[in-house]
Amino acid sequence: MRLCLCMVYGDTIHDEYVVTPKQVIHRKKVQVQYDGTSDDIQIDGAFYHYLIKELFLSHYYRIHFLYHWFNNHNKCLSLMLMHTSYDMIDYKWNERIYEMVRERSELDHTFSWLSTLGGGFSALGDYFTKCAEIAGKISIHQLQIGLRLGDPNITARCRLYFSLSLIQKKKFRLAKYIIQREFCDAKQSTVIDQRLLNMCKGIWAKLQYEYHIYKKSRKRSKLC
């Protein structure tokens, strides 16, 4: 049982396949004039793609295709390719993806601006409490964006930025809790981010230093 399958577009044969129960052989890509000697079927361009794919992949489908064809037809079949009767592009899904890409782009852009702004206020936060407070608020906005983006590493960094502003405002207990929790989560993560661990260690060192300075200043003020 052997079937010669030709793909015809216009009046030209473009592809030839040999279909047997065991396999489909793509014999050659040709461009020769179609003489009209074989049986022909008009077929939608999209359906042709899926038909050939299924013949290649499914042994069961191949057997039944050959069986039903050989009962009533010749050993040659020409598939006359027609234009698709419907749009291949899913416009509604395309619109949805477009909105998602635009949103992601805007969120990334906003996050970058907030990172720059937050870095500036965080640097000034060592000297001015008001700046530390603004840096903390910026970190919360970044955290909201990070949650929207769905990136756990970004959200972890935002919480660490917030802990940094807490250290600058002398709220050491809450800062300590945040840093320890983020460090434990980072160590237990499936993919360990070494930069995140180093960030935790760096902010922890700052916490220890600032707390040490704070304790010394408290002792001095008591003596006075």
GROMACS .gro file of C-alpha atoms in nm:
model
  224
    1MET     CA    1   0.000   0.000   0.000
    2ARG     CA    2   0.172   0.310  -0.127
    3LEU     CA    3   0.027   0.652  -0.204
    4CYS     CA    4   0.190   0.934  -0.398
    5LEU     CA    5   0.078   1.267  -0.255
    6CYS     CA    6   0.136   1.595  -0.443
    7MET     CA    7   0.080   1.950  -0.321
    8VAL     CA    8  -0.047   2.166  -0.607
    9TYR     CA    9  -0.083   2.542  -0.595
   10GLY     CA   10  -0.219   2.713  -0.904
   11ASP     CA   11  -0.113   2.485  -1.188
   12THR     CA   12   0.225   2.386  -1.039
   13ILE     CA   13   0.328   2.088  -0.824
   14HIS     CA   14   0.538   2.219  -0.534
   15ASP     CA   15   0.587   1.915  -0.306
   16GLU     CA   16   0.574   1.537  -0.339
   17TYR     CA   17   0.532   1.280  -0.060
   18VAL     CA   18   0.520   0.901  -0.060
   19VAL     CA   19   0.287   0.769   0.211
   20THR     CA   20   0.321   0.407   0.329
   21PRO     CA   21   0.183   0.239   0.642
   22LYS     CA   22   0.526   0.266   0.808
   23GLN     CA   23   0.634   0.617   0.714
   24VAL     CA   24   0.596   0.932   0.506
   25ILE     CA   25   0.883   1.017   0.274
   26HIS     CA   26   0.924   1.376   0.159
   27ARG     CA   27   1.054   1.284  -0.183
   28LYS     CA   28   1.143   1.624  -0.322
   29LYS     CA   29   1.049   1.987  -0.357
   30VAL     CA   30   0.962   2.041  -0.719
   31GLN     CA   31   0.806   2.307  -0.935
   32VAL     CA   32   0.666   2.129  -1.238
   33GLN     CA   33   0.347   2.174  -1.437
   34TYR     CA   34   0.048   1.981  -1.306
   35ASP     CA   35  -0.096   1.758  -1.583
   36GLY     CA   36  -0.423   1.669  -1.406
   37THR     CA   37  -0.383   1.290  -1.445
   38SER     CA   38  -0.425   1.205  -1.075
   39ASP     CA   39  -0.727   1.244  -0.850
   40ASP     CA   40  -0.740   1.587  -0.692
   41ILE     CA   41  -0.899   1.736  -0.382
   42GLN     CA   42  -0.930   2.104  -0.300
   43ILE     CA   43  -0.792   2.163   0.046
   44ASP     CA   44  -0.760   2.462   0.278
   45GLY     CA   45  -0.400   2.580   0.323
   46ALA     CA   46  -0.416   2.555   0.703
   47PHE     CA   47  -0.572   2.208   0.692
   48TYR     CA   48  -0.298   2.089   0.452
   49HIS     CA   49  -0.032   2.178   0.711
   50TYR     CA   50  -0.206   1.976   0.984
   51LEU     CA   51  -0.283   1.685   0.750
   52ILE     CA   52   0.083   1.640   0.653
   53LYS     CA   53   0.195   1.679   1.014
   54GLU     CA   54  -0.052   1.414   1.131
   55LEU     CA   55   0.053   1.174   0.855
   56PHE     CA   56   0.414   1.208   0.969
   57LEU     CA   57   0.338   1.166   1.340
   58SER     CA   58   0.051   0.918   1.369
   59HIS     CA   59   0.082   0.557   1.250
   60TYR     CA   60  -0.286   0.496   1.329
   61TYR     CA   61  -0.396   0.797   1.122
   62ARG     CA   62  -0.171   0.693   0.830
   63ILE     CA   63  -0.320   0.342   0.815
   64HIS     CA   64  -0.678   0.470   0.813
   65PHE     CA   65  -0.600   0.744   0.563
   66LEU     CA   66  -0.446   0.491   0.320
   67TYR     CA   67  -0.724   0.236   0.375
   68HIS     CA   68  -1.008   0.478   0.304
   69TRP     CA   69  -0.831   0.630   0.005
   70PHE     CA   70  -0.734   0.303  -0.168
   71ASN     CA   71  -1.088   0.165  -0.145
   72ASN     CA   72  -1.223   0.406  -0.404
   73HIS     CA   73  -0.937   0.598  -0.561
   74ASN     CA   74  -0.609   0.581  -0.753
   75LYS     CA   75  -0.259   0.549  -0.611
   76CYS     CA   76  -0.191   0.916  -0.671
   77LEU     CA   77  -0.356   1.209  -0.496
   78SER     CA   78  -0.310   1.578  -0.568
   79LEU     CA   79  -0.400   1.826  -0.296
   80MET     CA   80  -0.508   2.151  -0.462
   81LEU     CA   81  -0.408   2.423  -0.217
   82MET     CA   82  -0.672   2.693  -0.162
   83HIS     CA   83  -0.654   3.017   0.033
   84THR     CA   84  -0.761   2.982   0.396
   85SER     CA   85  -1.124   3.072   0.457
   86TYR     CA   86  -1.052   3.228   0.797
   87ASP     CA   87  -0.785   3.444   0.963
   88MET     CA   88  -0.488   3.252   1.102
   89ILE     CA   89  -0.404   3.533   1.344
   90ASP     CA   90  -0.593   3.535   1.673
   91TYR     CA   91  -0.652   3.911   1.697
   92LYS     CA   92  -0.810   3.902   2.043
   93TRP     CA   93  -0.517   3.708   2.187
   94ASN     CA   94  -0.276   3.936   2.002
   95GLU     CA   95  -0.443   4.239   2.164
   96ARG     CA   96  -0.416   4.080   2.506
   97ILE     CA   97  -0.045   3.999   2.459
   98TYR     CA   98   0.015   4.354   2.333
   99GLU     CA   99  -0.140   4.498   2.651
  100MET     CA  100   0.068   4.262   2.869
  101VAL     CA  101   0.392   4.357   2.690
  102ARG     CA  102   0.310   4.729   2.719
  103GLU     CA  103   0.231   4.691   3.088
  104ARG     CA  104   0.554   4.498   3.151
  105SER     CA  105   0.754   4.761   2.963
  106GLU     CA  106   0.596   5.046   3.162
  107LEU     CA  107   0.648   4.864   3.493
  108ASP     CA  108   1.016   4.799   3.410
  109HIS     CA  109   1.059   5.166   3.316
  110THR     CA  110   0.891   5.287   3.636
  111PHE     CA  111   1.093   5.044   3.846
  112SER     CA  112   1.418   5.177   3.697
  113TRP     CA  113   1.323   5.537   3.778
  114LEU     CA  114   1.223   5.445   4.133
  115SER     CA  115   1.554   5.258   4.181
  116THR     CA  116   1.751   5.568   4.081
  117LEU     CA  117   1.537   5.796   4.297
  118GLY     CA  118   1.539   5.555   4.592
  119GLY     CA  119   1.917   5.521   4.575
  120GLY     CA  120   1.958   5.898   4.602
  121PHE     CA  121   1.725   5.935   4.901
  122SER     CA  122   1.879   5.628   5.066
  123ALA     CA  123   2.226   5.785   5.043
  124LEU     CA  124   2.094   6.104   5.206
  125GLY     CA  125   1.903   5.898   5.463
  126ASP     CA  126   2.224   5.848   5.662
  127TYR     CA  127   2.218   6.222   5.739
  128PHE     CA  128   1.851   6.326   5.716
  129THR     CA  129   1.564   6.128   5.871
  130LYS     CA  130   1.315   6.276   5.624
  131CYS     CA  131   1.514   6.136   5.331
  132ALA     CA  132   1.522   5.792   5.497
  133GLU     CA  133   1.144   5.810   5.529
  134ILE     CA  134   1.101   5.897   5.159
  135ALA     CA  135   1.342   5.616   5.062
  136GLY     CA  136   1.124   5.374   5.261
  137LYS     CA  137   0.809   5.490   5.079
  138ILE     CA  138   0.984   5.447   4.743
  139SER     CA  139   1.082   5.092   4.846
  140ILE     CA  140   0.716   5.012   4.918
  141HIS     CA  141   0.616   5.141   4.572
  142GLN     CA  142   0.892   4.926   4.420
  143LEU     CA  143   0.763   4.626   4.615
  144GLN     CA  144   0.414   4.678   4.471
  145ILE     CA  145   0.561   4.684   4.119
  146GLY     CA  146   0.775   4.377   4.196
  147LEU     CA  147   0.464   4.186   4.308
  148ARG     CA  148   0.289   4.292   3.988
  149LEU     CA  149   0.585   4.168   3.782
  150GLY     CA  150   0.580   3.839   3.974
  151ASP     CA  151   0.958   3.828   4.029
  152PRO     CA  152   1.049   3.692   4.378
  153ASN     CA  153   1.408   3.821   4.358
  154ILE     CA  154   1.291   4.177   4.288
  155THR     CA  155   1.041   4.169   4.576
  156ALA     CA  156   1.311   4.035   4.811
  157ARG     CA  157   1.543   4.323   4.714
  158CYS     CA  158   1.263   4.576   4.771
  159ARG     CA  159   1.206   4.443   5.123
  160LEU     CA  160   1.579   4.472   5.189
  161TYR     CA  161   1.577   4.833   5.062
  162PHE     CA  162   1.292   4.898   5.305
  163SER     CA  163   1.494   4.742   5.590
  164LEU     CA  164   1.777   4.982   5.504
  165SER     CA  165   1.545   5.280   5.554
  166LEU     CA  166   1.433   5.128   5.887
  167ILE     CA  167   1.797   5.110   6.000
  168GLN     CA  168   1.841   5.477   5.913
  169LYS     CA  169   1.532   5.557   6.122
  170LYS     CA  170   1.674   5.351   6.415
  171LYS     CA  171   1.400   5.087   6.390
  172PHE     CA  172   1.648   4.805   6.434
  173ARG     CA  173   1.417   4.527   6.556
  174LEU     CA  174   1.191   4.526   6.247
  175ALA     CA  175   1.492   4.567   6.015
  176LYS     CA  176   1.659   4.267   6.182
  177TYR     CA  177   1.348   4.053   6.132
  178ILE     CA  178   1.322   4.144   5.760
  179ILE     CA  179   1.691   4.079   5.688
  180GLN     CA  180   1.692   3.742   5.868
  181ARG     CA  181   1.375   3.628   5.691
  182GLU     CA  182   1.503   3.729   5.346
  183PHE     CA  183   1.838   3.558   5.411
  184CYS     CA  184   1.665   3.231   5.516
  185ASP     CA  185   1.431   3.242   5.215
  186ALA     CA  186   1.722   3.309   4.977
  187LYS     CA  187   1.921   3.014   5.118
  188GLN     CA  188   1.623   2.777   5.087
  189SER     CA  189   1.538   2.887   4.732
  190THR     CA  190   1.558   2.628   4.451
  191VAL     CA  191   1.794   2.855   4.257
  192ILE     CA  192   2.024   3.035   4.501
  193ASP     CA  193   2.096   3.396   4.408
  194GLN     CA  194   2.440   3.471   4.551
  195ARG     CA  195   2.399   3.845   4.492
  196LEU     CA  196   2.086   3.846   4.708
  197LEU     CA  197   2.271   3.661   4.986
  198ASN     CA  198   2.558   3.910   4.966
  199MET     CA  199   2.308   4.196   4.980
  200CYS     CA  200   2.158   4.048   5.299
  201LYS     CA  201   2.506   4.017   5.452
  202GLY     CA  202   2.595   4.375   5.356
  203ILE     CA  203   2.277   4.524   5.508
  204TRP     CA  204   2.321   4.302   5.817
  205ALA     CA  205   2.672   4.446   5.861
  206LYS     CA  206   2.527   4.799   5.834
  207LEU     CA  207   2.262   4.708   6.093
  208GLN     CA  208   2.529   4.589   6.337
  209TYR     CA  209   2.742   4.899   6.282
  210GLU     CA  210   2.450   5.144   6.316
  211TYR     CA  211   2.322   4.965   6.626
  212HIS     CA  212   2.668   4.977   6.781
  213ILE     CA  213   2.691   5.354   6.715
  214TYR     CA  214   2.336   5.401   6.848
  215LYS     CA  215   2.418   5.217   7.173
  216LYS     CA  216   2.735   5.420   7.223
  217SER     CA  217   2.548   5.748   7.172
  218ARG     CA  218   2.278   5.635   7.418
  219LYS     CA  219   2.542   5.556   7.681
  220ARG     CA  220   2.708   5.895   7.631
  221SER     CA  221   2.377   6.077   7.664
  222LYS     CA  222   2.303   5.891   7.991
  223LEU     CA  223   2.643   5.985   8.136
  224CYS     CA  224   2.583   6.349   8.049
   0.00000   0.00000   0.00000
